[in-house]
Coordinates of C-alpha atoms and ligand atoms in Angstrom, one line a residue:
X63 CA -25.2 32.7 24.6
X64 CA -22.5 34.2 26.7
X65 CA -23.0 33.3 30.4
X66 CA -22.0 35.4 33.3
X67 CA -20.4 33.9 36.3
X68 CA -23.5 34.2 38.5
X69 CA -25.6 32.6 35.8
X70 CA -23.1 29.7 35.6
X71 CA -23.1 29.1 39.3
X72 CA -26.9 29.3 39.4
X73 CA -27.0 26.7 36.6
X74 CA -24.5 24.6 38.5
X75 CA -26.6 24.7 41.6
X76 CA -29.8 23.9 39.8
X77 CA -28.1 21.0 38.0
X78 CA -26.8 19.6 41.3
X79 CA -30.2 20.0 42.9
X80 CA -31.9 18.2 40.1
X81 CA -29.3 15.4 40.3
X82 CA -29.8 15.1 44.0
X83 CA -33.6 14.9 43.5
X84 CA -33.4 12.3 40.7
X85 CA -30.4 10.4 42.1
X86 CA -32.5 9.2 45.1
X87 CA -29.7 8.7 47.5
X88 CA -26.7 8.8 45.1
X89 CA -23.7 10.4 46.7
X90 CA -22.6 13.4 44.6
X91 CA -19.0 14.3 44.1
X92 CA -18.8 17.7 42.5
X93 CA -15.5 18.3 40.8
X94 CA -15.5 22.0 41.8
X95 CA -15.4 20.9 45.4
X96 CA -12.1 19.3 44.6
X97 CA -10.7 22.5 43.1
X98 CA -11.7 22.1 39.4
X99 CA -12.3 25.5 37.9
X100 CA -14.9 26.2 35.1
X101 CA -12.6 28.8 33.5
X102 CA -11.1 26.8 30.7
X103 CA -7.5 27.5 31.7
X104 CA -6.9 26.1 35.2
X105 CA -5.7 22.5 34.9
X106 CA -8.4 20.5 36.5
X107 CA -7.0 17.0 36.0
X108 CA -6.1 16.2 39.6
X109 CA -9.5 17.5 41.0
X110 CA -11.3 15.3 38.5
X111 CA -9.2 12.2 39.4
X112 CA -9.8 12.8 43.1
X113 CA -13.6 13.2 42.7
X114 CA -13.6 10.0 40.7
X115 CA -11.5 8.2 43.4
X116 CA -14.1 9.1 46.1
X117 CA -17.1 8.3 43.9
X118 CA -15.5 4.9 42.9
X119 CA -14.9 4.1 46.6
X120 CA -18.4 5.0 47.6
X121 CA -20.3 2.0 49.0
X122 CA -23.5 3.4 47.5
X123 CA -24.6 4.7 44.1
X124 CA -22.3 7.6 43.3
X125 CA -22.2 10.5 40.8
X126 CA -19.2 12.5 39.7
X127 CA -20.7 15.9 38.8
X128 CA -19.2 18.3 36.3
X129 CA -21.2 21.5 36.4
X130 CA -21.6 23.9 33.5
X131 CA -18.5 25.8 32.4
X132 CA -15.3 24.9 30.6
X133 CA -12.8 22.6 32.4
X134 CA -9.3 22.1 31.2
X135 CA -8.4 18.5 31.5
X136 CA -5.1 16.7 30.7
X137 CA -4.7 13.0 30.0
X138 CA -6.9 11.3 32.6
X139 CA -7.6 7.7 33.4
X140 CA -10.6 6.9 35.6
X141 CA -9.9 3.5 36.9
X142 CA -12.1 0.9 38.6
X143 CA -13.1 -1.5 39.8
X144 CA -15.5 0.6 42.0
X145 CA -17.3 -0.4 45.1
X146 CA -20.7 -0.3 43.4
X147 CA -21.8 -1.1 39.9
X148 CA -23.7 2.2 39.7
X149 CA -21.3 5.1 39.1
X150 CA -22.4 8.0 37.0
X151 CA -20.2 10.6 35.4
X152 CA -22.5 13.4 34.7
X153 CA -21.2 16.3 32.6
X154 CA -23.1 19.5 32.2
X155 CA -20.1 21.5 30.9
X156 CA -17.4 21.2 28.3
X157 CA -14.1 19.4 28.9
X158 CA -11.2 20.9 26.8
X159 CA -7.9 19.2 26.1
X160 CA -4.7 21.1 26.5
X161 CA -3.7 23.3 23.6
X162 CA -1.0 22.1 21.1
X163 CA -0.2 18.4 20.9
X164 CA 2.2 15.9 22.4
X165 CA 0.7 16.3 25.9
X166 CA -0.5 12.8 25.7
X167 CA 2.8 11.2 24.6
X168 CA 2.6 8.1 26.7
X169 CA -1.0 6.9 26.4
X170 CA -2.4 8.0 23.1
X171 CA -5.6 8.7 25.0
X172 CA -7.2 11.7 26.5
X173 CA -10.1 10.5 28.7
X174 CA -10.2 6.8 29.6
X175 CA -12.5 4.7 31.8
X176 CA -10.6 1.6 32.7
X177 CA -11.8 -1.6 34.3
X178 CA -15.2 -0.3 35.4
X179 CA -18.3 -2.3 35.7
X180 CA -21.7 -0.5 35.8
X181 CA -20.9 3.0 34.6
X182 CA -23.0 5.8 33.0
X183 CA -21.3 8.7 31.3
X184 CA -23.9 11.3 30.5
X185 CA -24.0 14.5 28.6
X186 CA -21.1 16.9 28.1
X187 CA -19.0 18.2 25.3
X188 CA -15.4 16.8 24.9
X189 CA -13.3 19.2 22.9
X190 CA -10.1 17.5 21.8
X191 CA -8.7 20.7 20.2
X192 CA -7.1 18.5 17.5
X193 CA -6.5 21.2 14.9
X194 CA -2.8 21.8 15.6
X195 CA -2.0 18.1 15.3
X196 CA -3.9 17.8 12.1
X197 CA -1.9 20.7 10.6
X198 CA 1.3 18.9 11.6
X199 CA 0.0 15.7 9.9
X200 CA -1.0 17.6 6.8
X201 CA 2.4 19.2 6.6
X202 CA 4.0 15.8 7.1
X203 CA 2.3 14.6 4.0
X204 CA 4.2 17.3 2.0
X205 CA 7.4 17.1 4.0
X206 CA 8.0 13.5 5.3
X207 CA 10.8 14.7 7.6
X208 CA 8.3 16.6 9.8
X209 CA 7.6 14.6 13.0
X210 CA 4.1 14.5 14.5
X211 CA 2.9 12.2 17.3
X212 CA 0.0 9.9 16.6
X213 CA -2.3 11.9 18.9
X214 CA -4.9 11.1 21.5
X215 CA -8.3 9.5 21.2
X216 CA -10.8 11.6 23.1
X217 CA -12.9 9.0 25.0
X218 CA -11.9 5.4 25.6
X219 CA -13.9 2.7 27.4
X220 CA -11.4 0.0 28.1
X221 CA -11.7 -3.4 29.8
X222 CA -15.1 -2.5 31.2
X223 CA -18.6 -4.0 31.4
X224 CA -22.1 -2.6 31.4
X225 CA -21.3 1.0 30.4
X226 CA -23.7 3.5 28.9
X227 CA -22.6 6.7 27.2
X228 CA -25.6 8.9 26.8
X229 CA -25.9 12.3 25.0
X230 CA -22.2 13.1 24.9
X231 CA -20.8 15.2 22.1
X232 CA -17.2 14.8 21.0
X233 CA -15.7 17.5 18.9
X234 CA -12.4 17.9 17.1
X235 CA -10.6 14.9 18.6
X236 CA -6.9 14.6 17.7
X237 CA -7.4 11.0 16.8
X238 CA -10.5 8.7 17.3
X239 CA -13.4 10.4 19.0
X240 CA -14.9 7.4 21.0
X241 CA -13.3 4.0 21.4
X242 CA -14.7 0.8 22.9
X243 CA -11.8 -1.5 23.7
X244 CA -11.9 -5.0 25.2
X245 CA -15.2 -4.3 26.7
X246 CA -18.6 -6.2 27.0
X247 CA -22.0 -4.6 27.1
X248 CA -21.4 -1.0 26.1
X249 CA -24.2 1.2 24.8
X250 CA -23.5 4.5 23.1
X251 CA -26.8 6.5 22.6
X252 CA -27.6 9.9 21.4
X253 CA -23.9 10.7 20.9
X254 CA -22.6 13.1 18.4
X255 CA -19.3 13.6 16.8
X256 CA -18.0 16.5 14.7
X257 CA -14.7 17.3 13.1
X258 CA -13.8 18.8 9.7
X259 CA -13.9 16.6 6.6
X260 CA -10.2 16.9 6.1
X261 CA -9.1 16.1 9.7
X262 CA -6.9 12.9 9.5
X263 CA -7.7 9.7 11.5
X264 CA -10.6 11.2 13.3
X265 CA -12.8 8.1 13.3
X266 CA -16.2 8.7 15.1
X267 CA -16.7 5.5 17.0
X268 CA -14.1 2.7 16.9
X269 CA -14.9 -0.7 18.4
X270 CA -12.1 -3.2 19.1
X271 CA -12.1 -6.7 20.6
X272 CA -15.5 -6.1 22.2
X273 CA -18.8 -7.8 22.4
X274 CA -22.4 -6.8 22.9
X275 CA -21.9 -3.2 21.9
X276 CA -24.8 -1.1 20.8
X277 CA -24.8 2.3 19.1
X278 CA -28.0 4.1 18.5
X279 CA -29.1 7.6 17.4
X280 CA -25.6 8.8 16.6
X281 CA -24.9 11.9 14.5
X282 CA -21.4 11.7 13.0
X283 CA -19.6 14.2 10.8
X284 CA -15.8 13.6 10.6
X285 CA -12.7 13.2 8.5
X286 CA -12.4 9.4 8.7
X287 CA -14.7 6.4 9.3
X288 CA -18.0 7.3 11.1
X289 CA -18.0 3.9 12.7
X290 CA -15.0 1.5 12.4
X291 CA -15.2 -2.1 13.5
X292 CA -11.8 -3.7 14.2
X293 CA -10.9 -7.3 14.8
X294 CA -12.2 -9.4 17.7
X295 CA -15.7 -8.0 17.8
X296 CA -19.0 -9.9 18.1
X297 CA -22.7 -9.2 18.7
X298 CA -22.7 -5.5 17.6
X299 CA -26.0 -3.6 17.0
X300 CA -25.7 -0.2 15.3
X301 CA -29.0 1.6 14.6
X302 CA -30.0 5.1 13.4
X303 CA -26.7 6.6 12.6
X304 CA -26.3 9.5 10.3
X305 CA -22.8 9.8 8.7
X306 CA -21.3 12.5 6.6
X307 CA -18.9 13.9 5.9
X308 CA -16.8 10.8 6.7
X309 CA -15.6 7.6 5.3
X310 CA -18.7 5.5 6.1
X311 CA -19.2 2.5 8.3
X312 CA -16.3 0.0 8.0
X313 CA -15.5 -3.4 9.1
X314 CA -11.7 -3.5 9.0
X315 CA -9.0 -3.1 8.1
X316 CA -8.4 -6.6 9.1
X317 CA -5.4 -8.7 8.3
X318 CA -2.6 -6.3 8.9
X319 CA 0.6 -8.3 9.5
X320 CA 1.1 -7.3 13.1
X321 CA -1.6 -7.8 15.8
X322 CA -3.7 -10.9 16.7
X323 CA -3.0 -14.3 15.2
X324 CA -6.6 -14.8 13.9
X325 CA -9.0 -11.9 13.3
X326 CA -12.7 -12.5 13.6
X327 CA -15.8 -10.2 13.3
X328 CA -19.1 -12.0 13.9
X329 CA -22.7 -11.1 14.1
X330 CA -23.0 -7.4 13.3
X331 CA -26.2 -5.6 12.4
X332 CA -26.2 -2.1 11.1
X333 CA -29.8 -0.9 10.7
X334 CA -31.3 2.4 9.5
X335 CA -28.4 4.7 8.4
X336 CA -28.1 7.8 6.4
X337 CA -25.0 8.6 4.5
X338 CA -24.4 12.0 2.9
X339 CA -21.4 12.8 0.7
X340 CA -19.3 10.0 2.3
X341 CA -16.4 8.1 0.7
X342 CA -18.0 4.8 1.5
X343 CA -21.3 3.5 2.7
X344 CA -20.9 0.0 3.9
X345 CA -17.3 -1.2 3.6
X346 CA -15.5 -4.4 4.5
X347 CA -11.8 -4.1 4.1
X348 CA -9.0 -6.6 4.5
X349 CA -5.4 -6.3 3.7
X350 CA -3.9 -8.5 1.0
X351 CA -1.9 -10.6 3.4
X352 CA -2.1 -14.2 4.5
X353 CA -3.2 -13.4 8.0
X354 CA -6.1 -15.7 8.8
X355 CA -9.6 -14.7 10.0
X356 CA -13.3 -14.6 9.5
X357 CA -16.0 -12.0 8.9
X358 CA -19.4 -13.6 9.1
X359 CA -23.1 -12.9 10.0
X360 CA -23.1 -9.3 8.9
X361 CA -26.4 -7.5 8.1
X362 CA -26.7 -4.1 6.6
X363 CA -30.4 -3.1 6.5
X364 CA -32.4 0.0 5.6
X365 CA -30.1 2.7 4.4
X366 CA -30.3 5.9 2.4
X367 CA -27.1 7.0 0.6
X368 CA -26.9 10.4 -1.0
X369 CA -23.8 11.1 -3.1
X370 CA -21.7 8.3 -1.7
X371 CA -18.5 7.3 -3.6
X372 CA -18.6 3.6 -2.9
X373 CA -22.0 2.8 -1.5
X374 CA -21.4 -1.0 -1.1
X375 CA -17.8 -2.3 -1.1
X376 CA -15.9 -5.3 -0.1
X377 CA -12.2 -4.9 -0.7
X378 CA -9.9 -7.8 0.1
X379 CA -6.9 -6.4 -1.7
X380 CA -6.2 -3.4 0.5
X381 CA -2.5 -2.7 0.3
X382 CA -1.6 1.0 0.6
X383 CA 2.0 1.6 -0.5
X384 CA 2.1 -2.1 -1.7
X385 CA 4.9 -2.8 0.8
X386 CA 3.7 -4.9 3.6
X387 CA 1.4 -7.2 1.7
X388 CA 3.4 -10.4 0.9
X389 CA 1.1 -12.2 -1.4
X390 CA -1.9 -9.9 -2.0
X391 CA -4.5 -12.7 -1.5
X392 CA -6.3 -12.2 1.8
X393 CA -6.5 -15.1 4.3
X394 CA -9.6 -13.6 5.9
X395 CA -12.8 -15.5 4.9
X396 CA -15.9 -13.3 4.4
X397 CA -19.2 -15.0 4.4
X398 CA -22.9 -14.5 5.2
X399 CA -23.1 -10.8 4.5
X400 CA -26.6 -9.4 3.7
X401 CA -27.6 -6.0 2.2
X402 CA -31.3 -5.3 2.5
X403 CA -33.3 -2.2 1.5
X404 CA -30.5 0.1 0.4
X405 CA -31.4 3.1 -1.7
X406 CA -29.9 6.3 -3.1
X407 CA -27.2 7.3 -5.4
X408 CA -23.5 6.8 -6.0
X409 CA -20.9 9.5 -7.0
X410 CA -19.1 6.9 -9.0
X411 CA -20.3 4.6 -11.8
X412 CA -19.6 1.5 -9.8
X413 CA -22.1 1.4 -6.9
X414 CA -21.5 -2.1 -5.8
X415 CA -18.0 -3.6 -5.6
X416 CA -17.1 -7.1 -4.3
X417 CA -13.4 -7.5 -4.8
X418 CA -12.6 -10.7 -2.9
X419 CA -9.6 -12.8 -2.3
X420 CA -8.5 -15.4 -4.8
X421 CA -7.6 -17.9 -2.1
X422 CA -10.7 -17.1 0.0
X423 CA -13.6 -16.2 -2.2
X424 CA -16.5 -14.3 -0.5
X425 CA -19.5 -16.6 0.0
X426 CA -23.1 -16.2 1.0
X427 CA -23.3 -12.6 0.0
X428 CA -26.9 -11.5 -0.6
X429 CA -28.6 -8.4 -2.0
X430 CA -32.3 -7.8 -1.4
X431 CA -34.2 -4.7 -2.5
X432 CA -31.2 -2.6 -3.5
X433 CA -31.7 0.5 -5.7
X434 CA -28.6 2.6 -6.2
X435 CA -28.3 5.0 -9.1
X436 CA -25.2 6.9 -10.5
X437 CA -25.3 10.7 -9.9
X438 CA -28.9 11.0 -9.4
X439 CA -30.7 9.1 -12.3
X440 CA -28.0 7.4 -14.3
X441 CA -27.6 3.6 -14.3
X442 CA -24.8 2.4 -12.1
X443 CA -22.8 -0.8 -12.4
X444 CA -21.7 -3.7 -10.2
X445 CA -18.2 -5.3 -10.1
X446 CA -17.5 -8.8 -8.8
X447 CA -14.2 -10.8 -8.3
X448 CA -14.1 -14.1 -6.5
X449 CA -17.6 -13.8 -4.9
X450 CA -20.7 -15.9 -4.8
X451 CA -24.1 -15.2 -3.4
X452 CA -27.6 -14.4 -4.5
X453 CA -30.2 -11.7 -5.0
X454 CA -33.8 -11.4 -4.1
X455 CA -36.4 -8.7 -4.9
X456 CA -35.5 -5.7 -7.0
X457 CA -31.7 -5.1 -7.4
X458 CA -30.4 -2.1 -9.3
X459 CA -27.7 -2.0 -10.6
X460 CA -28.1 -5.5 -11.9
X461 CA -26.0 -7.7 -9.7
X462 CA -22.9 -9.6 -10.8
X463 CA -23.3 -12.3 -8.2
Ligands
NAG88 C1 -26.2 -11.3 17.7 O1 -26.1 -10.1 18.3 C2 -27.3 -9.6 18.9 C3 -26.9 -8.3 19.6 O2 -26.5 -7.4 18.6 C4 -27.8 -10.6 19.9 O3 -29.0 -10.1 20.4 C5 -28.0 -12.0 19.3 O4 -28.4 -12.9 20.3 C6 -26.7 -12.4 18.6 N1 -26.9 -13.7 17.9 C7 -26.1 -14.7 18.1 C8 -26.4 -15.9 17.3 O5 -25.2 -14.7 18.9
NAG89 C1 -9.5 -5.4 -7.1 O1 -8.3 -5.5 -6.5 C2 -7.2 -5.7 -7.4 C3 -5.9 -5.9 -6.6 O2 -5.6 -4.8 -5.8 C4 -7.1 -4.4 -8.2 O3 -6.0 -4.6 -9.2 C5 -8.4 -4.3 -9.0 O4 -8.4 -3.0 -9.7 C6 -9.6 -4.2 -8.0 N1 -10.8 -4.3 -8.8 C7 -11.8 -3.5 -8.6 C8 -13.0 -3.6 -9.5 O5 -11.8 -2.7 -7.6

């Protein structure tokens, strides 16, 4: 629906009125009062930062209000700590990134919340306008001399605690859509992500060095992992996620030569997921390097997979380009991984792959009530290397554990 200006301003006022009523005493900082313009072309970065600064300074519960309309926002970091632990960033409109790419050259991020405790980000559409950078990256694949920047992740929650992101949609990010970095107690609920299947590096949700992170009711369609879980994470709960197109839900890649000395991922539950036409379902991936680490206490439960290339896969021999992997036997130990109630069909004949490390075999792998066919009704296969574990209940294809 095309909205006229009076309609937009009526909506804005209604929205503000509702917020005032529901916010019971919250101070409201409307970005348009600071000069932000809902026209999609006026750079509103400074007004947004100023509205944030006032909200963050407020001694009582505060709301930054973004009314309906389209706001052009450059790279912006909303920094805490704030005076209260109850700041809301309420977005009714759409935030659009600058056109072209390279505008984010220093940070690699578009919108960041940094060092905030007690924050709710609600609603809104974040449009990263990634397509020109993706074209550059595609061209680079054909012509390696072409230079393209890495790009900017759309929304990053960094060094923060007790954060809720609720009902926010991220579309066409240049890089990762939503990132949780070095944070504790972050909930992403009712979020959605969409980008084309062939958009490079557009992970839906990336979680890194964080704990007690929950994702629920997420709808993700993108060109890379729907959810990717990097090193240093513990106590994650991921529930009711639909994924596809995309590369599935991945733990890893762990064990790249650079980065942390020891890489650990512990206590992750992924429950009730739907995969449609994805490259992977549940994947655990480590580089074939001697970097030490541990992946343990992982449960994948209740999943439907429709036309997934690798429904269940552990690959400890990841080494693209075969350059940086010194010995090709991963130093990351993978243990206590359970797959329970998984059904559907694989696009490839091998539906279950456990390709573990010679020096660190996978242990305590269990399959319970798994029924995966090949292309609809054909019998699929399992493949095992350096793995031990057990099965219970019906397991199809027959397990090689
Ligand atoms: C595992 O993580 C969940 C949250 O996802 C938490 O409730 C539970 O207490 C954790 N278990 C252990 C043993 O830390
Ligand atoms: C397992 O990894 C090794 C090393 O990269 C590779 O040669 C082999 O093909 C893989 N096996 C399967 C079944 O994926």
